[in-house]
Tab-separated table of C-alpha atoms and ligand atoms in Angstrom:
chain	number	residue	atom	x	y	z
B	1	MET	CA	68.616	102.481	6.953
B	2	GLY	CA	66.398	104.830	8.957
B	3	SER	CA	63.767	106.474	6.780
B	4	ALA	CA	62.123	109.695	7.926
B	5	THR	CA	59.022	107.708	8.870
B	6	GLU	CA	61.026	105.287	10.998
B	7	ALA	CA	62.728	108.178	12.745
B	8	THR	CA	59.342	109.718	13.575
B	9	LYS	CA	58.060	106.388	14.855
B	10	ASP	CA	61.035	106.207	17.238
B	11	ILE	CA	60.086	109.585	18.675
B	12	SER	CA	56.503	108.431	19.095
B	13	GLU	CA	57.717	105.411	21.073
B	14	ASN	CA	59.557	107.766	23.408
B	15	LEU	CA	56.702	110.183	23.996
B	16	LEU	CA	54.074	107.484	24.325
B	17	GLY	CA	56.280	105.302	26.515
B	18	ASP	CA	56.786	101.937	24.802
B	19	LYS	CA	53.489	102.203	23.002
B	20	LYS	CA	53.471	101.762	19.210
B	21	VAL	CA	50.191	102.732	17.633
B	22	THR	CA	48.395	102.621	14.303
B	23	VAL	CA	46.371	105.781	13.756
B	24	VAL	CA	43.822	106.665	11.082
B	25	PHE	CA	42.575	110.253	10.996
B	26	VAL	CA	38.871	110.486	10.095
B	27	LEU	CA	38.122	113.895	8.597
B	28	GLY	CA	35.170	115.529	6.865
B	29	GLY	CA	32.766	118.396	7.361
B	30	PRO	CA	30.356	118.611	10.281
B	31	GLY	CA	27.540	116.139	9.687
B	32	SER	CA	29.387	114.181	7.004
B	33	GLY	CA	28.928	110.960	9.026
B	34	LYS	CA	32.319	110.495	10.703
B	35	GLY	CA	30.964	109.353	14.070
B	36	THR	CA	28.377	107.053	12.496
B	37	GLN	CA	30.918	105.219	10.363
B	38	CYS	CA	33.576	105.094	13.095
B	39	ALA	CA	31.126	102.994	15.120
B	40	ASN	CA	30.877	100.574	12.174
B	41	ILE	CA	34.656	100.401	11.772
B	42	VAL	CA	35.113	99.706	15.505
B	43	GLU	CA	32.649	96.833	15.315
B	44	HIS	CA	34.287	95.168	12.299
B	45	TYR	CA	37.982	96.015	12.482
B	46	GLY	CA	38.901	96.278	16.156
B	47	PHE	CA	39.872	99.936	16.254
B	48	THR	CA	39.196	102.223	19.209
B	49	HIS	CA	37.248	105.355	18.286
B	50	LEU	CA	38.518	108.653	19.703
B	51	SER	CA	36.311	111.590	18.752
B	52	ALA	CA	38.036	114.891	19.529
B	53	GLY	CA	34.634	116.564	19.860
B	54	ASP	CA	33.383	113.877	22.281
B	55	LEU	CA	36.556	114.202	24.388
B	56	LEU	CA	36.106	117.986	24.546
B	57	ARG	CA	32.416	117.620	25.514
B	58	ALA	CA	33.392	115.113	28.247
B	59	GLU	CA	35.983	117.595	29.508
B	60	ILE	CA	33.252	120.254	29.850
B	61	LYS	CA	31.040	117.801	31.773
B	62	SER	CA	33.874	116.786	34.103
B	63	GLY	CA	33.967	120.335	35.467
B	64	SER	CA	37.532	120.959	34.302
B	65	GLU	CA	38.981	124.460	34.604
B	66	ASN	CA	39.001	124.663	30.796
B	67	GLY	CA	35.308	123.750	30.590
B	68	THR	CA	33.898	127.237	30.103
B	69	MET	CA	36.489	128.134	27.458
B	70	ILE	CA	35.815	124.879	25.550
B	71	GLN	CA	32.036	125.371	25.747
B	72	ASN	CA	32.337	128.915	24.365
B	73	MET	CA	34.581	127.786	21.502
B	74	ILE	CA	32.219	124.928	20.543
B	75	LYS	CA	29.222	127.248	20.620
B	76	GLU	CA	31.020	129.583	18.211
B	77	GLY	CA	32.240	126.722	16.014
B	78	LYS	CA	35.846	127.688	16.764
B	79	ILE	CA	38.767	125.317	17.140
B	80	VAL	CA	40.000	124.781	20.692
B	81	PRO	CA	43.758	125.357	21.226
B	82	SER	CA	45.761	122.267	20.275
B	83	GLU	CA	47.405	121.789	23.658
B	84	VAL	CA	44.010	121.070	25.244
B	85	THR	CA	42.805	118.625	22.583
B	86	ILE	CA	46.158	116.865	22.184
B	87	LYS	CA	46.432	116.274	25.917
B	88	LEU	CA	42.998	114.620	25.889
B	89	LEU	CA	43.914	112.457	22.879
B	90	GLN	CA	47.281	111.489	24.313
B	91	THR	CA	45.749	110.469	27.638
B	92	ALA	CA	43.037	108.461	25.879
B	93	ILE	CA	45.627	106.608	23.783
B	94	LEU	CA	47.823	105.823	26.781
B	95	GLU	CA	44.907	104.716	28.974
B	96	ASN	CA	43.604	102.329	26.324
B	97	GLY	CA	44.863	98.769	25.922
B	98	ASN	CA	44.326	98.857	22.164
B	99	ASP	CA	47.029	99.899	19.697
B	100	LYS	CA	44.729	100.856	16.773
B	101	PHE	CA	42.913	104.193	16.893
B	102	LEU	CA	40.483	106.101	14.709
B	103	ILE	CA	40.986	109.761	15.541
B	104	ASP	CA	37.768	111.461	14.457
B	105	GLY	CA	37.540	115.227	13.912
B	106	PHE	CA	41.236	115.861	14.458
B	107	PRO	CA	43.449	117.485	13.152
B	108	ARG	CA	41.056	120.298	12.256
B	109	ASN	CA	43.619	122.970	11.398
B	110	GLU	CA	47.303	123.279	10.654
B	111	GLU	CA	48.051	124.086	14.283
B	112	ASN	CA	46.340	120.835	15.395
B	113	ARG	CA	48.265	118.865	12.777
B	114	ALA	CA	51.724	120.271	13.372
B	115	ALA	CA	51.434	120.229	17.177
B	116	PHE	CA	50.180	116.623	17.261
B	117	GLU	CA	53.054	115.465	15.071
B	118	ARG	CA	55.548	117.386	17.176
B	119	VAL	CA	54.228	116.261	20.545
B	120	THR	CA	53.349	112.625	19.875
B	121	GLY	CA	55.493	111.839	16.824
B	122	ILE	CA	52.509	109.905	15.466
B	123	VAL	CA	52.173	109.785	11.687
B	124	PRO	CA	48.773	108.580	10.467
B	125	GLU	CA	48.559	105.373	8.448
B	126	PHE	CA	46.137	107.241	6.203
B	127	VAL	CA	43.371	109.846	6.306
B	128	LEU	CA	39.796	108.742	5.686
B	129	PHE	CA	38.055	111.762	4.175
B	130	PHE	CA	34.261	112.039	4.047
B	131	ASP	CA	33.191	114.061	1.046
B	132	CYS	CA	29.675	115.536	1.327
B	133	SER	CA	27.847	118.663	0.143
B	134	GLU	CA	27.011	121.434	2.609
B	135	GLU	CA	23.308	121.099	1.761
B	136	GLU	CA	23.316	117.442	2.840
B	137	MET	CA	25.470	118.085	5.931
B	138	GLU	CA	23.175	120.913	7.014
B	139	ARG	CA	20.143	118.663	6.665
B	140	ARG	CA	21.795	115.956	8.773
B	141	LEU	CA	22.983	118.346	11.508
B	142	LEU	CA	19.560	119.933	11.864
B	143	GLY	CA	18.086	116.443	12.254
B	144	ARG	CA	20.783	115.039	14.574
B	145	ASN	CA	18.817	115.634	17.767
B	146	GLN	CA	21.607	115.079	20.262
B	147	GLY	CA	20.921	118.333	22.080
B	148	ARG	CA	24.233	119.835	20.978
B	149	VAL	CA	24.772	123.570	21.497
B	150	ASP	CA	26.360	123.813	18.023
B	151	ASP	CA	23.662	122.080	15.932
B	152	ASN	CA	21.742	125.285	15.183
B	153	ILE	CA	21.769	127.077	11.846
B	154	GLU	CA	23.835	130.032	13.079
B	155	THR	CA	26.666	127.887	14.471
B	156	ILE	CA	26.446	125.436	11.561
B	157	LYS	CA	27.233	128.245	9.089
B	158	LYS	CA	30.263	129.213	11.194
B	159	ARG	CA	31.425	125.585	11.337
B	160	PHE	CA	31.200	125.273	7.546
B	161	LYS	CA	33.346	128.399	7.165
B	162	VAL	CA	35.953	127.067	9.606
B	163	PHE	CA	35.905	123.728	7.803
B	164	VAL	CA	36.619	125.288	4.400
B	165	GLU	CA	39.181	127.807	5.641
B	166	SER	CA	41.035	125.756	8.274
B	167	SER	CA	40.265	122.035	7.930
B	168	LEU	CA	40.368	121.494	4.168
B	169	PRO	CA	44.006	122.695	4.021
B	170	VAL	CA	44.890	119.824	6.377
B	171	VAL	CA	43.246	117.367	3.984
B	172	GLU	CA	45.186	118.975	1.116
B	173	HIS	CA	48.416	118.554	3.080
B	174	TYR	CA	47.827	114.814	3.421
B	175	GLU	CA	46.652	114.681	-0.197
B	176	SER	CA	50.088	115.971	-1.231
B	177	LEU	CA	51.623	113.063	0.717
B	178	GLY	CA	49.336	110.551	-1.043
B	179	LYS	CA	47.684	109.637	2.267
B	180	VAL	CA	44.030	110.512	1.633
B	181	LYS	CA	41.350	107.890	1.005
B	182	ARG	CA	38.281	109.794	-0.114
B	183	ILE	CA	34.786	108.430	0.489
B	184	ASP	CA	31.552	109.605	-1.150
B	185	ALA	CA	29.748	110.315	2.129
B	186	ALA	CA	26.539	111.569	0.507
B	187	LYS	CA	25.326	107.998	-0.031
B	188	PRO	CA	23.109	106.140	2.460
B	189	ILE	CA	24.852	104.826	5.615
B	190	PRO	CA	25.162	101.139	4.518
B	191	GLU	CA	26.564	102.116	1.107
B	192	VAL	CA	29.153	104.411	2.657
B	193	PHE	CA	30.227	101.551	4.916
B	194	GLU	CA	30.585	99.189	1.936
B	195	ASP	CA	33.144	101.613	0.461
B	196	ILE	CA	34.933	101.896	3.808
B	197	LYS	CA	35.120	98.106	4.110
B	198	VAL	CA	37.142	97.894	0.903
B	199	ILE	CA	39.759	100.174	2.448
B	200	PHE	CA	39.935	98.525	5.876
B	201	SER	CA	39.862	94.964	4.526
B	202	SER	CA	42.936	95.637	2.405
B	203	LEU	CA	44.663	97.213	5.431
B	204	ALA	CA	43.896	94.118	7.528
B	205	SER	CA	45.180	91.745	4.826
B	206	LYS	CA	48.467	93.691	4.618
B	207	GLY	CA	48.905	93.027	8.339
B	208	THR	CA	49.347	96.697	9.196
B	209	ALA	CA	46.228	96.861	11.299
K	301	LIG	N1	25.157	108.447	5.078
K	301	LIG	C1	24.230	109.073	5.810
K	301	LIG	N2	23.023	109.370	5.286
K	301	LIG	C2	22.073	110.018	6.034
K	301	LIG	N3	22.240	110.381	7.331
K	301	LIG	C3	23.438	110.110	7.898
K	301	LIG	C4	24.482	109.452	7.179
K	301	LIG	N4	25.546	109.314	8.015
K	301	LIG	C5	25.180	109.866	9.191
K	301	LIG	N5	23.921	110.333	9.133
K	301	LIG	C6	23.180	111.046	10.198
K	301	LIG	O1	23.633	112.403	10.139
K	301	LIG	C7	23.871	112.935	11.440
K	301	LIG	C8	25.342	113.320	11.558
K	301	LIG	O2	26.133	112.138	11.561
K	301	LIG	P1	27.456	112.022	12.447
K	301	LIG	O3	27.979	110.633	12.299
K	301	LIG	O4	27.203	112.525	13.809
K	301	LIG	O5	28.423	113.053	11.620
K	301	LIG	P2	29.759	113.794	12.037
K	301	LIG	O6	30.403	113.031	13.160
K	301	LIG	O7	30.602	113.793	10.794
K	301	LIG	O8	29.346	115.186	12.407
K	301	LIG	C9	23.419	111.852	12.426
K	301	LIG	O9	22.093	112.128	12.819
K	301	LIG	C10	23.509	110.566	11.607
K	301	LIG	O10	22.568	109.602	12.036
K	302	LIG	N1	40.014	118.995	16.860
K	302	LIG	C1	38.895	119.574	17.307
K	302	LIG	C2	37.653	118.903	17.209
K	302	LIG	C3	36.512	119.546	17.664
K	302	LIG	N2	36.596	120.771	18.201
K	302	LIG	C4	35.404	121.527	18.651
K	302	LIG	O1	34.311	120.658	18.822
K	302	LIG	C5	33.262	120.995	17.924
K	302	LIG	C6	32.481	119.758	17.548
K	302	LIG	O2	33.352	118.839	16.925
K	302	LIG	P1	32.806	117.413	16.468
K	302	LIG	O3	33.938	116.695	15.806
K	302	LIG	O4	32.155	116.741	17.614
K	302	LIG	O5	31.713	117.829	15.383
K	302	LIG	P2	31.181	116.999	14.136
K	302	LIG	O6	32.107	117.246	12.994
K	302	LIG	O7	31.168	115.563	14.551
K	302	LIG	O8	29.800	117.531	13.880
K	302	LIG	C7	33.973	121.721	16.785
K	302	LIG	O9	33.102	122.553	16.021
K	302	LIG	C8	34.988	122.538	17.576
K	302	LIG	O10	34.400	123.659	18.200
K	302	LIG	C9	37.821	121.414	18.292
K	302	LIG	O11	37.892	122.546	18.750
K	302	LIG	N3	38.972	120.798	17.855
K	303	LIG	MG1	31.043	113.638	15.090
């Protein structure tokens, strides 16, 4: 009996060669702590962390022909066309020996979501959603100090708008499928990780990751 999910997994095996993967999407507003907690999850649960933003920034640095376009989009807080980001994610998945991935900061809009599903056939195990107020996220971004072109108040405001208008609908989509695990991301880093551990420990004990 082939369920819809099984059918999609078959497609994913075709497009990713023989590779079967477990994927968790890590979503949340800018500065909600996605990258910080992904590092913790990698250390404890053997996932590979793929940050869409990091892959795009590496693409700029590599001198790719898309570099200028990507840089301009990031500076404006806009979402880069899916084909660019999906290609980077797909290559990273195929080049990696691991079969468990945290995809951080993707999908960020409906176009990202639908195109990724269509192209890779990958259906996420679940979506880890970091819930945090804009006031707190703004404070964190202004203190992040990584020299990013988008961590200034003008771009931050644009990113918040894009998050509410384009990214939250993606979370709502997965909510309607019962796939969202919401985390109170306003708490201190160790407390947030304690809540995340509960989720990943139960996943590990079910043998799905
Ligand atoms: N729970 C937290 N409490 C306070 N500061 C945090 C917390 N989580 C992350 N930070 C800090 O906030 C900034 C943004 O975190 P980051 O993980 O880069 O967020 P994101 O990837 O969601 O944009 C970093 O400087 C990080 O050290
Ligand atoms: N799926 C994605 C992810 C990031 N990006 C771009 O990269 C920027 C930084 O993304 P990020 O995930 O590193 O940012 P944070 O949420 O970690 O602060 C976004 O504001 C977008 O301009 C994108 O276009 N598409
Ligand atoms: Mg990040």
